[in-house]
Amino acid sequence: MRLREELVADRDAVHELHRLAFGSHGEVVAALVRALRDDDPEALSLVAEEDDEVVGHVLFTRSLLDAPRRLVPVQVLSPLAVAPDRQRRGIGGALITHGLRLLDERGVPAVFLEGDPRFYSRFGFAVGGDLGFRRPSLRIPAPAFQVARLSGYEPWMTGTFVYSATFWQQDCVGLREDDSG
């Protein structure tokens, strides 16, 4: 498996990957990725490749922490997708670990996400509310609101996590029930 930054030539494959990985929400997630790319040209978009095929993708984009002292630039990990036939093989974990390392090298103090704490805790994420962070929406279940504090983090950096406008415009804040059935 090879990890690398996404190329323009990968975009169709990444779109299809999200469509397959997210089932009934696949088109919504693919649209979010397109909108986030447009909104944040400096986003960190990584792919995992096996046999010249894109089998995984993760996107890290800018967001803010509304801390008592000042606004702090942070990142959000969303979305993460792995081809359904390649899941449970460490691809998602490798993308997360690689992305967090690159963001840490860039001085990013924290990365936020919505997701399963049983999965993401393996990569240094913890429930945000337990660490003094407030979720941006009550639609996000408290355990799903998570943060990884990187080496640039300082103890005064607490407060409310603020998604970029793109997440709100795409109605992608908060976990949704699967209403496909």
Short mmCIF file of C-alpha atoms in Angstrom, two decimals:
data_model
loop_
_atom_site.label_atom_id
_atom_site.label_comp_id
_atom_site.label_asym_id
_atom_site.label_seq_id
_atom_site.Cartn_x
_atom_site.Cartn_y
_atom_site.Cartn_z
CA MET A 1 0.00 0.00 0.00
CA ARG A 2 1.21 3.47 -0.91
CA LEU A 3 0.04 6.67 0.82
CA ARG A 4 0.29 9.95 -1.05
CA GLU A 5 -1.40 13.29 -1.55
CA GLU A 6 -4.44 13.22 -3.80
CA LEU A 7 -3.92 14.35 -7.39
CA VAL A 8 -6.51 16.03 -9.62
CA ALA A 9 -6.48 12.81 -11.67
CA ASP A 10 -7.70 10.90 -8.57
CA ARG A 11 -10.90 12.89 -8.10
CA ASP A 12 -13.26 10.58 -10.00
CA ALA A 13 -11.88 7.56 -8.14
CA VAL A 14 -12.23 9.37 -4.80
CA HIS A 15 -15.83 10.31 -5.66
CA GLU A 16 -16.65 6.68 -6.46
CA LEU A 17 -14.88 5.50 -3.31
CA HIS A 18 -17.06 7.72 -1.10
CA ARG A 19 -20.18 6.71 -2.99
CA LEU A 20 -19.46 3.04 -2.30
CA ALA A 21 -18.14 3.40 1.25
CA PHE A 22 -21.00 5.55 2.54
CA GLY A 23 -23.91 3.70 0.93
CA SER A 24 -27.09 5.79 0.92
CA HIS A 25 -25.11 8.85 2.08
CA GLY A 26 -22.37 8.39 -0.53
CA GLU A 27 -23.45 11.16 -2.89
CA VAL A 28 -23.81 13.61 0.02
CA VAL A 29 -20.31 12.79 1.24
CA ALA A 30 -18.83 13.04 -2.26
CA ALA A 31 -20.49 16.46 -2.67
CA LEU A 32 -19.03 17.52 0.68
CA VAL A 33 -15.54 16.53 -0.49
CA ARG A 34 -15.93 18.57 -3.68
CA ALA A 35 -17.19 21.60 -1.73
CA LEU A 36 -14.42 21.34 0.87
CA ARG A 37 -11.76 21.19 -1.86
CA ASP A 38 -13.18 24.39 -3.35
CA ASP A 39 -13.39 26.08 0.06
CA ASP A 40 -9.95 25.08 1.34
CA PRO A 41 -7.30 24.88 -1.40
CA GLU A 42 -4.69 24.00 1.25
CA ALA A 43 -6.64 21.00 2.55
CA LEU A 44 -4.63 17.86 3.21
CA SER A 45 -6.19 15.19 1.01
CA LEU A 46 -4.50 11.79 1.17
CA VAL A 47 -5.16 8.60 -0.76
CA ALA A 48 -4.12 5.01 -0.22
CA GLU A 49 -3.22 3.12 -3.37
CA GLU A 50 -2.92 -0.61 -3.99
CA ASP A 51 -2.04 -1.90 -7.46
CA ASP A 52 -2.52 1.61 -8.91
CA GLU A 53 -6.09 1.72 -7.53
CA VAL A 54 -7.33 4.29 -5.00
CA VAL A 55 -8.64 2.20 -2.09
CA GLY A 56 -8.74 4.82 0.68
CA HIS A 57 -9.11 8.56 1.15
CA VAL A 58 -9.01 11.01 4.06
CA LEU A 59 -9.53 14.75 4.02
CA PHE A 60 -8.31 17.25 6.62
CA THR A 61 -9.62 20.82 6.29
CA ARG A 62 -9.38 24.06 8.21
CA SER A 63 -11.73 24.96 11.00
CA LEU A 64 -11.56 27.01 14.17
CA LEU A 65 -11.52 26.63 17.91
CA ASP A 66 -13.26 29.54 19.64
CA ALA A 67 -10.96 29.62 22.68
CA PRO A 68 -11.19 32.18 25.51
CA ARG A 69 -7.97 33.96 24.44
CA ARG A 70 -8.54 33.97 20.67
CA LEU A 71 -9.64 31.95 17.67
CA VAL A 72 -7.26 29.05 17.07
CA PRO A 73 -6.85 27.52 13.59
CA VAL A 74 -7.40 23.76 13.86
CA GLN A 75 -8.28 20.97 11.44
CA VAL A 76 -11.18 18.60 11.00
CA LEU A 77 -10.83 15.03 9.78
CA SER A 78 -13.79 14.40 7.51
CA PRO A 79 -14.44 12.26 5.65
CA LEU A 80 -12.49 9.02 5.82
CA ALA A 81 -13.38 6.26 3.36
CA VAL A 82 -11.99 2.84 2.51
CA ALA A 83 -13.24 0.63 -0.31
CA PRO A 84 -15.76 -1.83 1.19
CA ASP A 85 -13.77 -4.86 0.01
CA ARG A 86 -10.58 -3.49 1.62
CA GLN A 87 -11.93 -2.52 5.04
CA ARG A 88 -10.50 -3.93 8.28
CA ARG A 89 -7.01 -4.17 6.78
CA GLY A 90 -5.44 -1.08 8.36
CA ILE A 91 -5.88 1.28 5.40
CA GLY A 92 -8.00 3.82 7.27
CA GLY A 93 -5.68 3.73 10.25
CA ALA A 94 -2.64 4.26 8.05
CA LEU A 95 -4.28 7.29 6.42
CA ILE A 96 -5.19 8.78 9.80
CA THR A 97 -1.74 8.20 11.30
CA HIS A 98 0.04 9.63 8.27
CA GLY A 99 -2.26 12.66 8.14
CA LEU A 100 -1.87 13.42 11.85
CA ARG A 101 1.92 13.21 11.52
CA LEU A 102 1.93 15.65 8.60
CA LEU A 103 -0.40 18.07 10.42
CA ASP A 104 1.73 17.86 13.56
CA GLU A 105 4.80 18.75 11.50
CA ARG A 106 2.87 21.80 10.23
CA GLY A 107 2.19 22.96 13.78
CA VAL A 108 -1.54 22.21 13.84
CA PRO A 109 -2.53 22.06 17.53
CA ALA A 110 -5.63 19.87 17.29
CA VAL A 111 -7.75 17.80 14.92
CA PHE A 112 -11.48 17.31 15.50
CA LEU A 113 -13.94 14.78 14.09
CA GLU A 114 -17.31 13.09 14.49
CA GLY A 115 -17.04 9.33 14.65
CA ASP A 116 -16.95 6.08 16.57
CA PRO A 117 -14.76 6.49 19.67
CA ARG A 118 -13.96 2.77 19.67
CA PHE A 119 -12.24 3.19 16.31
CA TYR A 120 -10.66 6.63 16.58
CA SER A 121 -9.33 6.23 20.14
CA ARG A 122 -6.67 3.91 18.68
CA PHE A 123 -5.17 6.94 16.91
CA GLY A 124 -5.03 9.35 19.83
CA PHE A 125 -8.55 10.78 19.66
CA ALA A 126 -10.52 11.32 22.86
CA VAL A 127 -14.03 12.57 23.61
CA GLY A 128 -13.83 16.34 23.24
CA GLY A 129 -16.26 17.15 26.04
CA ASP A 130 -14.04 15.30 28.51
CA LEU A 131 -11.15 17.62 27.60
CA GLY A 132 -12.91 20.98 27.84
CA PHE A 133 -14.15 21.31 24.26
CA ARG A 134 -17.73 22.09 23.27
CA ARG A 135 -19.35 20.55 20.20
CA PRO A 136 -20.71 22.91 17.57
CA SER A 137 -24.13 21.26 17.42
CA LEU A 138 -26.33 19.22 19.73
CA ARG A 139 -26.96 16.93 16.73
CA ILE A 140 -23.50 15.50 17.37
CA PRO A 141 -23.70 12.77 20.02
CA ALA A 142 -21.31 13.68 22.85
CA PRO A 143 -19.18 10.50 22.54
CA ALA A 144 -18.80 11.02 18.76
CA PHE A 145 -17.32 14.52 19.18
CA GLN A 146 -13.59 13.81 19.40
CA VAL A 147 -10.26 15.57 19.32
CA ALA A 148 -6.61 14.61 18.92
CA ARG A 149 -4.33 17.13 20.61
CA LEU A 150 -1.04 17.41 18.73
CA SER A 151 2.32 18.76 19.93
CA GLY A 152 1.33 22.38 19.14
CA TYR A 153 -1.58 22.18 21.59
CA GLU A 154 -1.43 24.37 24.71
CA PRO A 155 -3.59 23.92 27.84
CA TRP A 156 -5.46 27.22 27.33
CA MET A 157 -6.77 25.93 23.99
CA THR A 158 -10.28 24.93 25.05
CA GLY A 159 -13.65 26.23 23.96
CA THR A 160 -16.11 25.63 21.15
CA PHE A 161 -15.15 23.86 17.96
CA VAL A 162 -16.43 25.74 14.89
CA TYR A 163 -16.87 23.94 11.57
CA SER A 164 -16.16 25.82 8.35
CA ALA A 165 -19.25 27.20 6.61
CA THR A 166 -19.04 24.41 4.03
CA PHE A 167 -20.08 21.75 6.54
CA TRP A 168 -23.17 23.79 7.45
CA GLN A 169 -24.02 24.61 3.83
CA GLN A 170 -23.85 20.93 2.92
CA ASP A 171 -25.88 19.99 6.05
CA CYS A 172 -23.10 17.65 7.14
CA VAL A 173 -22.87 18.56 10.83
CA GLY A 174 -24.15 15.87 13.16
CA LEU A 175 -24.66 12.18 12.65
CA ARG A 176 -27.84 11.22 10.83
CA GLU A 177 -30.03 8.18 11.07
CA ASP A 178 -29.89 6.00 7.97
CA ASP A 179 -33.34 6.54 6.47
CA SER A 180 -32.72 4.41 3.39
CA GLY A 181 -34.69 1.43 4.67
#
